[in-house]
Amino acid sequence: MRTTSPVSAWESDFDVLDPRYIADPFGIWAELRMRCPIAHTDRRGSTWLPTRYKDVTAIAHDIEHFSSLEVAVIPFDGEEPEDPVLPYGLPPISADPPLHTWTRRLLLPWFSHKRVQSYEAMTRALCTRLIDGFVDSGRADAASDYAQQIPVRVIAHILGVSPDHSDTFTGWVRDVLEFADDPERRVHGVQGLLEYFIEEVAKRRAQPGDDLLSELLQTEVDGAPIEDSLVLGAAALVLIAGVDTTWSAIGSSLWHLAKHPADRRRMAEDPDVMSLAVEELLRAYSPVTMARIVTEDVEYAGCPMKAGDKVLMNFPAANRDPEVFEDPDEVVLDRAHNRHVAFGSGIHRCAGSNLARMELRVALEEWLRRIPDFRLADEDEVTWAGGQVRGPRLLPVVFG
Ligand code: HEM
């Protein structure tokens, strides 16, 4: 990651890539909420950062003034191709209605409760296999040996692509999201994903299967097949949206449990707490921040937002707002009132939330069943990624 100059004032010069923000943004949000609930920066273009629940959700619902045509938190700083392969980006996430409406509808059935149930057995078997690989050694990297390995393989299964390429997929997705401020890596990730899916599309045309990619190719909308660029964009989105996000949620949850023995014991001993605990861990360690682009000059909560400005959909900060959550910085495993927005709010609410929840639950269940007691090997060795998706990347733990 490239280094940027130190932040002089969080309310007027924030930087989501500042190492302090990546490591521990919670205190920064708490202070901003009190002093300046919508912060601003001119780094990487004029950008606003709301920190209150009510502002984040209101902006997410105001699709007229806040468009999804530019959802990357870190703007691309390289040369744009003249004739892009993906003129619509990655719909539905990068689209406004009407394109958003029908492209979202195409994806939703793949992540329904029923479909997700059908992926559970393979997810559990995968977690078991991963744990088999390190359980006897008494140590593991809970992020890179475990959390990182799970979602990418489940998504490969849904897309009907080989799990053998999982590390390559993960590398591309990290290039796009985690190393977004490095134009070379970002282009490398996008090109890798596109070239791979262009080839896969050609294969599925010749020999269709029963996977998401094949089905998109066979779907007609208004009597015509879907444009290739939209099929490619949707397939790439499923990979990009489904990998770092869930990996980060699993990793942050294990980080929390490694540091909180009482929570660890409760989750290991009381299976009934699991579903509420999953929601609470998603709330407290929400991994995903998105962006919107202001469509026309608008004053929001006294902030003069100009057409073309960016607004960061700070769902993680909304979930720590004391106006909405009692003791927001406490993890209360059985928190009863938990209307968190880790999966967003409004028309772009996460299409894969059923899948994400299942993966997080199964990953924690299997880990705690085999490794009920574990702790960080060395706090200083833990590293975090941040920006668009926050989660631990190295998380050495010891047990046994
Ligand atoms: C813990 C894991 C996850 C989190 C926290 C998460 C979070 C989010 C958030 C906040 C949004 C809203 C984007 C916006 O408002 O611009 C979103 C959208 C989306 N997510 Fe997830 N996500 C997760 C996992 C997944 C998975 C596993 C998939 C499945 C492949 C997925 C697919 C999508 C899609 C397709 C959208 C776009 C929906 C639309 O624009 O209508 N996500 N996600």
CSV table of C-alpha atoms and ligand atoms in Angstrom, one decimal:
chain,number,residue,atom,x,y,z
A,1,MET,CA,0.0,0.0,0.0
A,2,ARG,CA,1.3,3.5,-0.9
A,3,THR,CA,1.9,5.8,2.0
A,4,THR,CA,0.0,9.1,2.3
A,5,SER,CA,0.8,12.1,4.4
A,6,PRO,CA,-0.3,12.0,8.0
A,7,VAL,CA,-3.9,13.2,8.8
A,8,SER,CA,-3.8,16.7,10.2
A,9,ALA,CA,-7.5,16.8,11.3
A,10,TRP,CA,-10.0,13.9,11.0
A,11,GLU,CA,-13.0,16.2,10.4
A,12,SER,CA,-11.4,18.0,7.4
A,13,ASP,CA,-8.6,15.8,6.2
A,14,PHE,CA,-9.6,12.2,7.0
A,15,ASP,CA,-7.9,9.3,5.2
A,16,VAL,CA,-9.4,5.9,5.2
A,17,LEU,CA,-6.0,4.4,4.3
A,18,ASP,CA,-4.3,6.0,7.3
A,19,PRO,CA,-2.7,3.1,9.3
A,20,ARG,CA,-4.4,4.4,12.5
A,21,TYR,CA,-7.8,4.4,10.8
A,22,ILE,CA,-7.2,0.9,9.4
A,23,ALA,CA,-6.0,-0.5,12.8
A,24,ASP,CA,-8.7,1.1,15.0
A,25,PRO,CA,-11.3,3.4,13.4
A,26,PHE,CA,-13.8,3.2,16.3
A,27,GLY,CA,-12.4,6.0,18.5
A,28,ILE,CA,-12.1,8.2,15.4
A,29,TRP,CA,-15.8,7.7,14.5
A,30,ALA,CA,-16.9,8.3,18.1
A,31,GLU,CA,-15.1,11.6,18.2
A,32,LEU,CA,-16.3,12.7,14.8
A,33,ARG,CA,-19.9,11.8,15.7
A,34,MET,CA,-19.7,14.3,18.6
A,35,ARG,CA,-17.7,17.1,16.9
A,36,CYS,CA,-18.4,16.8,13.2
A,37,PRO,CA,-20.7,13.9,12.3
A,38,ILE,CA,-20.1,14.2,8.5
A,39,ALA,CA,-16.3,14.7,8.0
A,40,HIS,CA,-14.7,15.8,4.7
A,41,THR,CA,-11.5,15.4,2.9
A,42,ASP,CA,-10.0,16.5,-0.3
A,43,ARG,CA,-7.6,13.6,-0.5
A,44,ARG,CA,-8.4,11.5,-3.6
A,45,GLY,CA,-11.1,14.1,-4.6
A,46,SER,CA,-13.8,15.8,-2.5
A,47,THR,CA,-15.2,13.1,-0.2
A,48,TRP,CA,-17.7,13.1,2.7
A,49,LEU,CA,-17.7,10.6,5.6
A,50,PRO,CA,-20.9,10.3,7.6
A,51,THR,CA,-20.6,8.5,11.0
A,52,ARG,CA,-24.2,8.5,12.3
A,53,TYR,CA,-26.7,5.8,11.6
A,54,LYS,CA,-29.4,8.2,10.6
A,55,ASP,CA,-27.2,9.9,8.0
A,56,VAL,CA,-25.7,6.7,6.5
A,57,THR,CA,-29.2,5.1,6.1
A,58,ALA,CA,-30.8,8.3,4.8
A,59,ILE,CA,-28.1,8.8,2.1
A,60,ALA,CA,-28.3,5.1,1.2
A,61,HIS,CA,-32.0,5.5,0.6
A,62,ASP,CA,-31.7,8.8,-1.4
A,63,ILE,CA,-30.8,7.2,-4.7
A,64,GLU,CA,-31.8,10.4,-6.6
A,65,HIS,CA,-29.0,12.5,-5.1
A,66,PHE,CA,-26.5,9.7,-4.4
A,67,SER,CA,-25.8,7.4,-7.3
A,68,SER,CA,-24.0,4.0,-7.3
A,69,LEU,CA,-22.3,4.6,-10.6
A,70,GLU,CA,-19.0,5.0,-8.6
A,71,VAL,CA,-18.9,2.7,-5.6
A,72,ALA,CA,-15.2,2.3,-5.1
A,73,VAL,CA,-14.0,3.9,-1.9
A,74,ILE,CA,-10.6,4.6,-3.5
A,75,PRO,CA,-10.9,6.2,-6.9
A,76,PHE,CA,-8.9,4.7,-9.7
A,77,ASP,CA,-5.7,6.7,-10.2
A,78,GLY,CA,-4.5,5.2,-13.5
A,79,GLU,CA,-5.4,5.6,-17.1
A,80,GLU,CA,-8.9,4.5,-18.0
A,81,PRO,CA,-9.2,2.3,-21.1
A,82,GLU,CA,-10.9,4.1,-24.1
A,83,ASP,CA,-13.1,1.1,-24.8
A,84,PRO,CA,-13.8,-0.5,-21.4
A,85,VAL,CA,-14.8,-4.2,-21.4
A,86,LEU,CA,-17.3,-3.4,-18.7
A,87,PRO,CA,-19.1,-0.2,-19.7
A,88,TYR,CA,-21.6,-0.7,-16.9
A,89,GLY,CA,-19.1,-1.8,-14.3
A,90,LEU,CA,-20.3,-4.6,-12.0
A,91,PRO,CA,-24.1,-4.5,-12.0
A,92,PRO,CA,-26.2,-4.5,-9.8
A,93,ILE,CA,-23.8,-2.9,-7.3
A,94,SER,CA,-22.5,-0.2,-9.7
A,95,ALA,CA,-25.9,0.5,-11.3
A,96,ASP,CA,-28.9,2.8,-10.5
A,97,PRO,CA,-32.4,1.8,-11.6
A,98,PRO,CA,-33.6,0.6,-14.0
A,99,LEU,CA,-30.4,-1.5,-14.8
A,100,HIS,CA,-30.0,-2.2,-11.1
A,101,THR,CA,-33.5,-3.6,-10.7
A,102,TRP,CA,-33.3,-6.4,-13.3
A,103,THR,CA,-29.7,-7.3,-12.8
A,104,ARG,CA,-30.2,-7.7,-9.1
A,105,ARG,CA,-33.3,-9.9,-9.8
A,106,LEU,CA,-31.1,-12.2,-11.8
A,107,LEU,CA,-28.7,-12.8,-8.9
A,108,LEU,CA,-31.1,-13.1,-6.0
A,109,PRO,CA,-32.3,-16.7,-6.6
A,110,TRP,CA,-28.7,-17.9,-6.3
A,111,PHE,CA,-28.5,-16.7,-2.7
A,112,SER,CA,-32.0,-17.6,-1.5
A,113,HIS,CA,-32.4,-19.4,1.9
A,114,LYS,CA,-33.1,-22.6,0.1
A,115,ARG,CA,-30.1,-22.4,-2.2
A,116,VAL,CA,-27.8,-21.4,0.6
A,117,GLN,CA,-28.9,-24.4,2.6
A,118,SER,CA,-27.7,-26.6,-0.3
A,119,TYR,CA,-24.2,-25.1,0.0
A,120,GLU,CA,-24.0,-25.7,3.8
A,121,ALA,CA,-22.7,-29.3,3.7
A,122,MET,CA,-19.8,-28.5,1.3
A,123,THR,CA,-18.9,-25.4,3.4
A,124,ARG,CA,-18.8,-27.5,6.6
A,125,ALA,CA,-16.7,-30.2,4.9
A,126,LEU,CA,-14.3,-27.5,3.6
A,127,CYS,CA,-14.0,-26.0,7.2
A,128,THR,CA,-13.3,-29.5,8.6
A,129,ARG,CA,-10.6,-30.2,6.0
A,130,LEU,CA,-8.9,-26.9,6.7
A,131,ILE,CA,-8.9,-27.5,10.4
A,132,ASP,CA,-7.5,-31.0,9.9
A,133,GLY,CA,-4.6,-29.4,8.2
A,134,PHE,CA,-3.4,-27.5,11.3
A,135,VAL,CA,-5.2,-28.7,14.4
A,136,ASP,CA,-2.4,-31.0,15.6
A,137,SER,CA,0.3,-28.4,15.4
A,138,GLY,CA,-1.2,-26.2,18.1
A,139,ARG,CA,-1.0,-23.1,16.0
A,140,ALA,CA,-2.5,-21.6,12.9
A,141,ASP,CA,-3.0,-18.3,11.1
A,142,ALA,CA,-6.8,-18.0,11.6
A,143,ALA,CA,-7.0,-15.4,8.8
A,144,SER,CA,-4.7,-16.9,6.1
A,145,ASP,CA,-5.0,-20.6,6.9
A,146,TYR,CA,-8.7,-20.6,7.6
A,147,ALA,CA,-11.0,-17.5,7.0
A,148,GLN,CA,-9.3,-16.6,3.7
A,149,GLN,CA,-9.7,-20.1,2.4
A,150,ILE,CA,-13.5,-20.5,2.9
A,151,PRO,CA,-15.6,-18.0,0.9
A,152,VAL,CA,-13.5,-18.2,-2.3
A,153,ARG,CA,-14.1,-21.9,-2.6
A,154,VAL,CA,-17.8,-21.6,-1.9
A,155,ILE,CA,-18.1,-18.9,-4.6
A,156,ALA,CA,-16.1,-21.0,-7.0
A,157,HIS,CA,-18.6,-23.8,-6.5
A,158,ILE,CA,-21.5,-21.5,-7.2
A,159,LEU,CA,-19.9,-20.0,-10.3
A,160,GLY,CA,-19.0,-23.5,-11.5
A,161,VAL,CA,-15.3,-22.6,-11.7
A,162,SER,CA,-12.4,-24.7,-10.5
A,163,PRO,CA,-11.5,-24.4,-6.8
A,164,ASP,CA,-7.9,-25.0,-7.8
A,165,HIS,CA,-7.7,-21.4,-8.8
A,166,SER,CA,-8.8,-20.2,-5.4
A,167,ASP,CA,-5.5,-18.5,-4.5
A,168,THR,CA,-5.3,-16.8,-7.9
A,169,PHE,CA,-8.9,-15.5,-7.4
A,170,THR,CA,-8.1,-14.3,-4.0
A,171,GLY,CA,-5.0,-12.5,-5.3
A,172,TRP,CA,-7.1,-10.7,-8.0
A,173,VAL,CA,-9.8,-9.7,-5.5
A,174,ARG,CA,-7.2,-8.3,-3.1
A,175,ASP,CA,-5.6,-6.4,-5.9
A,176,VAL,CA,-9.0,-4.8,-6.7
A,177,LEU,CA,-10.1,-4.0,-3.1
A,178,GLU,CA,-7.2,-4.1,-0.7
A,179,PHE,CA,-4.5,-2.6,-3.0
A,180,ALA,CA,-6.9,-0.2,-4.7
A,181,ASP,CA,-4.6,2.7,-4.3
A,182,ASP,CA,-1.9,1.0,-6.4
A,183,PRO,CA,-3.0,1.5,-10.0
A,184,GLU,CA,-0.7,-1.3,-11.3
A,185,ARG,CA,-2.1,-3.9,-8.9
A,186,ARG,CA,-5.7,-2.7,-9.5
A,187,VAL,CA,-5.3,-3.1,-13.2
A,188,HIS,CA,-3.6,-6.5,-12.7
A,189,GLY,CA,-6.6,-7.7,-10.6
A,190,VAL,CA,-9.3,-6.4,-13.0
A,191,GLN,CA,-7.5,-7.8,-16.1
A,192,GLY,CA,-6.9,-11.2,-14.4
A,193,LEU,CA,-10.6,-11.5,-13.5
A,194,LEU,CA,-11.8,-10.4,-16.9
A,195,GLU,CA,-9.6,-12.5,-18.9
A,196,TYR,CA,-10.5,-15.5,-16.8
A,197,PHE,CA,-14.2,-14.9,-17.1
A,198,ILE,CA,-14.1,-14.2,-20.8
A,199,GLU,CA,-12.6,-17.6,-21.3
A,200,GLU,CA,-15.1,-19.2,-18.9
A,201,VAL,CA,-18.0,-17.6,-20.8
A,202,ALA,CA,-16.7,-19.1,-24.1
A,203,LYS,CA,-16.5,-22.5,-22.4
A,204,ARG,CA,-20.1,-22.3,-21.0
A,205,ARG,CA,-21.4,-21.2,-24.4
A,206,ALA,CA,-20.0,-24.4,-25.9
A,207,GLN,CA,-20.9,-26.6,-23.0
A,208,PRO,CA,-23.4,-25.1,-20.5
A,209,GLY,CA,-23.6,-26.4,-17.0
A,210,ASP,CA,-26.0,-25.8,-14.1
A,211,ASP,CA,-23.9,-23.0,-12.6
A,212,LEU,CA,-24.6,-19.2,-12.3
A,213,LEU,CA,-22.5,-18.3,-15.3
A,214,SER,CA,-24.2,-20.8,-17.6
A,215,GLU,CA,-27.6,-19.7,-16.4
A,216,LEU,CA,-26.9,-16.0,-17.0
A,217,LEU,CA,-25.8,-16.8,-20.5
A,218,GLN,CA,-29.0,-18.6,-21.2
A,219,THR,CA,-31.3,-15.9,-19.7
A,220,GLU,CA,-33.3,-13.6,-21.9
A,221,VAL,CA,-34.4,-10.2,-20.9
A,222,ASP,CA,-37.2,-8.6,-23.0
A,223,GLY,CA,-36.7,-11.4,-25.6
A,224,ALA,CA,-33.0,-10.9,-26.1
A,225,PRO,CA,-29.9,-12.5,-24.4
A,226,ILE,CA,-28.1,-10.5,-21.8
A,227,GLU,CA,-25.1,-8.5,-23.2
A,228,ASP,CA,-21.8,-10.3,-22.5
A,229,SER,CA,-20.4,-7.3,-20.7
A,230,LEU,CA,-23.3,-7.6,-18.2
A,231,VAL,CA,-22.8,-11.3,-17.7
A,232,LEU,CA,-19.0,-10.7,-17.1
A,233,GLY,CA,-19.7,-7.8,-14.8
A,234,ALA,CA,-22.2,-9.8,-12.7
A,235,ALA,CA,-19.9,-12.9,-12.5
A,236,ALA,CA,-16.9,-10.7,-11.5
A,237,LEU,CA,-19.1,-9.0,-8.9
A,238,VAL,CA,-20.1,-12.2,-7.2
A,239,LEU,CA,-16.5,-13.1,-6.8
A,240,ILE,CA,-15.4,-9.6,-5.7
A,241,ALA,CA,-18.4,-9.1,-3.3
A,242,GLY,CA,-18.3,-12.6,-1.9
A,243,VAL,CA,-14.6,-13.2,-1.0
A,244,ASP,CA,-12.9,-10.4,1.0
A,245,THR,CA,-16.1,-9.4,2.7
A,246,THR,CA,-16.9,-12.8,4.3
A,247,TRP,CA,-13.3,-13.7,4.9
A,248,SER,CA,-12.9,-10.4,6.8
A,249,ALA,CA,-16.1,-11.1,8.8
A,250,ILE,CA,-14.9,-14.6,9.8
A,251,GLY,CA,-11.4,-13.3,10.6
A,252,SER,CA,-12.6,-10.4,12.8
A,253,SER,CA,-14.9,-12.7,14.7
A,254,LEU,CA,-12.0,-15.1,15.4
A,255,TRP,CA,-9.8,-12.1,16.4
A,256,HIS,CA,-12.5,-11.1,18.9
A,257,LEU,CA,-13.0,-14.6,20.2
A,258,ALA,CA,-9.2,-15.0,20.6
A,259,LYS,CA,-9.2,-12.0,22.9
A,260,HIS,CA,-12.4,-12.6,24.8
A,261,PRO,CA,-12.4,-16.0,26.7
A,262,ALA,CA,-15.9,-15.5,28.2
A,263,ASP,CA,-17.5,-15.0,24.7
A,264,ARG,CA,-15.5,-17.9,23.3
A,265,ARG,CA,-16.7,-20.2,26.1
A,266,ARG,CA,-20.3,-19.0,25.7
A,267,MET,CA,-20.3,-19.6,22.0
A,268,ALA,CA,-18.6,-23.0,22.3
A,269,GLU,CA,-21.0,-24.2,25.1
A,270,ASP,CA,-24.3,-22.6,24.1
A,271,PRO,CA,-25.3,-23.4,20.5
A,272,ASP,CA,-28.5,-21.4,21.0
A,273,VAL,CA,-26.6,-18.1,21.1
A,274,MET,CA,-25.0,-18.7,17.7
A,275,SER,CA,-27.5,-16.9,15.5
A,276,LEU,CA,-27.6,-13.7,17.6
A,277,ALA,CA,-23.9,-13.8,18.1
A,278,VAL,CA,-23.3,-13.9,14.3
A,279,GLU,CA,-25.4,-10.7,14.0
A,280,GLU,CA,-23.6,-9.1,16.8
A,281,LEU,CA,-20.2,-9.9,15.4
A,282,LEU,CA,-21.3,-8.6,12.0
A,283,ARG,CA,-22.5,-5.4,13.7
A,284,ALA,CA,-19.4,-4.8,15.8
A,285,TYR,CA,-16.9,-5.6,13.0
A,286,SER,CA,-18.8,-4.7,9.9
A,287,PRO,CA,-16.3,-5.1,7.1
A,288,VAL,CA,-17.8,-3.2,4.2
A,289,THR,CA,-17.7,0.6,3.4
A,290,MET,CA,-19.1,1.6,0.0
A,291,ALA,CA,-19.2,4.9,-1.9
A,292,ARG,CA,-21.9,7.0,-3.7
A,293,ILE,CA,-21.4,9.8,-6.1
A,294,VAL,CA,-23.4,13.0,-5.7
A,295,THR,CA,-25.6,13.6,-8.8
A,296,GLU,CA,-26.3,17.3,-8.3
A,297,ASP,CA,-25.4,20.0,-5.8
A,298,VAL,CA,-27.2,19.3,-2.6
A,299,GLU,CA,-27.0,20.5,1.0
A,300,TYR,CA,-27.3,17.5,3.3
A,301,ALA,CA,-27.3,18.2,7.1
A,302,GLY,CA,-25.6,21.5,6.5
A,303,CYS,CA,-22.9,20.0,4.2
A,304,PRO,CA,-22.6,21.6,0.8
A,305,MET,CA,-22.2,18.5,-1.3
A,306,LYS,CA,-21.3,19.2,-4.9
A,307,ALA,CA,-22.1,17.1,-8.0
A,308,GLY,CA,-19.3,14.6,-8.4
A,309,ASP,CA,-18.3,14.5,-4.8
A,310,LYS,CA,-18.1,11.2,-3.1
A,311,VAL,CA,-19.9,10.1,0.0
A,312,LEU,CA,-18.7,7.0,1.9
A,313,MET,CA,-21.4,4.7,3.0
A,314,ASN,CA,-19.9,4.2,6.4
A,315,PHE,CA,-22.0,1.2,7.5
A,316,PRO,CA,-19.4,0.1,10.0
A,317,ALA,CA,-19.6,3.5,11.8
A,318,ALA,CA,-23.4,3.5,11.7
A,319,ASN,CA,-23.3,0.2,13.5
A,320,ARG,CA,-21.4,1.8,16.4
A,321,ASP,CA,-23.7,4.8,16.8
A,322,PRO,CA,-24.8,5.1,20.5
A,323,GLU,CA,-28.0,6.8,19.4
A,324,VAL,CA,-29.1,3.4,18.0
A,325,PHE,CA,-27.1,0.8,19.9
A,326,GLU,CA,-26.7,0.7,23.7
A,327,ASP,CA,-23.0,0.4,24.6
A,328,PRO,CA,-22.1,0.2,20.9
A,329,ASP,CA,-18.4,-0.7,21.5
A,330,GLU,CA,-19.3,-3.7,23.7
A,331,VAL,CA,-19.9,-7.0,22.0
A,332,VAL,CA,-23.0,-8.4,23.6
A,333,LEU,CA,-23.4,-11.8,22.1
A,334,ASP,CA,-27.2,-12.0,22.7
A,335,ARG,CA,-27.9,-8.4,21.9
A,336,ALA,CA,-31.7,-8.4,21.4
A,337,HIS,CA,-32.2,-5.1,19.4
A,338,ASN,CA,-29.8,-5.2,16.6
A,339,ARG,CA,-30.9,-3.5,13.4
A,340,HIS,CA,-27.4,-3.4,12.1
A,341,VAL,CA,-26.6,-2.3,8.6
A,342,ALA,CA,-23.5,-4.4,8.0
A,343,PHE,CA,-25.2,-5.6,4.8
A,344,GLY,CA,-26.2,-2.0,3.7
A,345,SER,CA,-29.6,-0.4,3.6
A,346,GLY,CA,-32.0,0.3,0.7
A,347,ILE,CA,-32.1,-1.0,-2.8
A,348,HIS,CA,-28.5,-2.2,-2.8
A,349,ARG,CA,-28.7,-4.2,0.4
A,350,CYS,CA,-26.4,-7.2,0.1
A,351,ALA,CA,-27.7,-9.8,-2.2
A,352,GLY,CA,-25.5,-12.5,-0.7
A,353,SER,CA,-26.4,-11.9,3.0
A,354,ASN,CA,-27.9,-15.4,3.5
A,355,LEU,CA,-24.7,-16.9,2.1
A,356,ALA,CA,-22.5,-14.7,4.2
A,357,ARG,CA,-24.4,-15.5,7.4
A,358,MET,CA,-24.2,-19.2,6.7
A,359,GLU,CA,-20.5,-19.2,6.0
A,360,LEU,CA,-19.8,-17.1,9.1
A,361,ARG,CA,-21.9,-19.4,11.3
A,362,VAL,CA,-20.5,-22.6,9.9
A,363,ALA,CA,-16.9,-21.4,10.0
A,364,LEU,CA,-17.3,-20.4,13.7
A,365,GLU,CA,-19.2,-23.6,14.6
A,366,GLU,CA,-16.5,-25.8,13.1
A,367,TRP,CA,-13.6,-23.8,14.6
A,368,LEU,CA,-15.1,-23.7,18.1
A,369,ARG,CA,-16.1,-27.4,18.0
A,370,ARG,CA,-12.5,-28.4,17.3
A,371,ILE,CA,-10.6,-25.5,18.9
A,372,PRO,CA,-12.8,-24.2,21.7
A,373,ASP,CA,-9.8,-22.5,23.4
A,374,PHE,CA,-7.3,-20.4,21.6
A,375,ARG,CA,-5.5,-17.0,21.9
A,376,LEU,CA,-3.5,-14.6,19.8
A,377,ALA,CA,0.1,-15.8,19.5
A,378,ASP,CA,1.4,-12.3,19.4
A,379,GLU,CA,-0.8,-9.2,19.2
A,380,ASP,CA,1.9,-7.3,17.3
A,381,GLU,CA,1.9,-9.8,14.4
A,382,VAL,CA,-1.8,-9.2,13.6
A,383,THR,CA,-2.2,-7.1,10.4
A,384,TRP,CA,-5.4,-5.5,9.1
A,385,ALA,CA,-6.6,-4.5,5.7
A,386,GLY,CA,-8.9,-1.5,5.4
A,387,GLY,CA,-10.4,1.0,3.0
A,388,GLN,CA,-13.3,-0.7,1.3
A,389,VAL,CA,-13.2,-3.9,3.3
A,390,ARG,CA,-11.8,-4.2,6.8
A,391,GLY,CA,-10.5,-7.4,8.3
A,392,PRO,CA,-7.4,-9.1,9.6
A,393,ARG,CA,-5.0,-10.5,7.0
A,394,LEU,CA,-2.5,-12.1,9.4
A,395,LEU,CA,-3.9,-13.6,12.6
A,396,PRO,CA,-1.6,-16.1,14.3
A,397,VAL,CA,-3.2,-18.0,17.1
A,398,VAL,CA,-2.1,-20.8,19.4
A,399,PHE,CA,-4.2,-23.4,21.2
A,400,GLY,CA,-4.0,-26.8,22.9
B,1,HEM,C1,-20.0,-10.6,5.7
B,1,HEM,C2,-20.0,-10.6,4.3
B,1,HEM,C3,-20.6,-9.5,3.5
B,1,HEM,C4,-20.9,-8.2,3.8
B,1,HEM,C5,-20.6,-7.5,5.2
B,1,HEM,C6,-21.5,-7.6,2.7
B,1,HEM,C7,-21.9,-6.3,2.6
B,1,HEM,C8,-22.5,-5.7,1.6
B,1,HEM,C9,-23.0,-4.3,1.5
B,1,HEM,C10,-22.7,-3.3,2.6
B,1,HEM,C11,-23.6,-4.1,0.3
B,1,HEM,C12,-24.3,-2.9,-0.1
B,1,HEM,C13,-23.6,-2.1,-1.2
B,1,HEM,C14,-24.1,-0.7,-1.4
B,1,HEM,O1,-24.9,-0.2,-0.6
B,1,HEM,O2,-23.5,-0.1,-2.3
B,1,HEM,C15,-23.5,-5.4,-0.4
B,1,HEM,C16,-24.0,-5.6,-1.7
B,1,HEM,C17,-23.9,-6.8,-2.4
B,1,HEM,N1,-23.3,-7.9,-1.9
B,1,HEM,FE1,-22.6,-8.3,-0.1
B,1,HEM,N2,-21.6,-8.5,1.7
B,1,HEM,C18,-21.1,-9.7,2.2
B,1,HEM,C19,-21.1,-10.9,1.5
B,1,HEM,C20,-21.6,-11.1,0.2
B,1,HEM,C21,-21.6,-12.4,-0.4
B,1,HEM,C22,-21.1,-13.7,0.2
B,1,HEM,C23,-22.1,-12.2,-1.6
B,1,HEM,C24,-22.3,-13.2,-2.7
B,1,HEM,C25,-21.7,-13.4,-3.7
B,1,HEM,C26,-22.4,-10.8,-1.8
B,1,HEM,C27,-23.0,-10.2,-2.9
B,1,HEM,C28,-23.4,-8.9,-2.9
B,1,HEM,C29,-24.0,-8.3,-4.1
B,1,HEM,C30,-24.3,-9.0,-5.4
B,1,HEM,C31,-24.3,-7.0,-3.7
B,1,HEM,C32,-24.9,-5.9,-4.6
B,1,HEM,C33,-26.4,-5.8,-4.4
B,1,HEM,C34,-27.1,-4.6,-5.1
B,1,HEM,O3,-26.4,-3.7,-5.6
B,1,HEM,O4,-28.3,-4.7,-5.3
B,1,HEM,N3,-22.1,-10.2,-0.6
B,1,HEM,N4,-22.8,-6.3,0.4
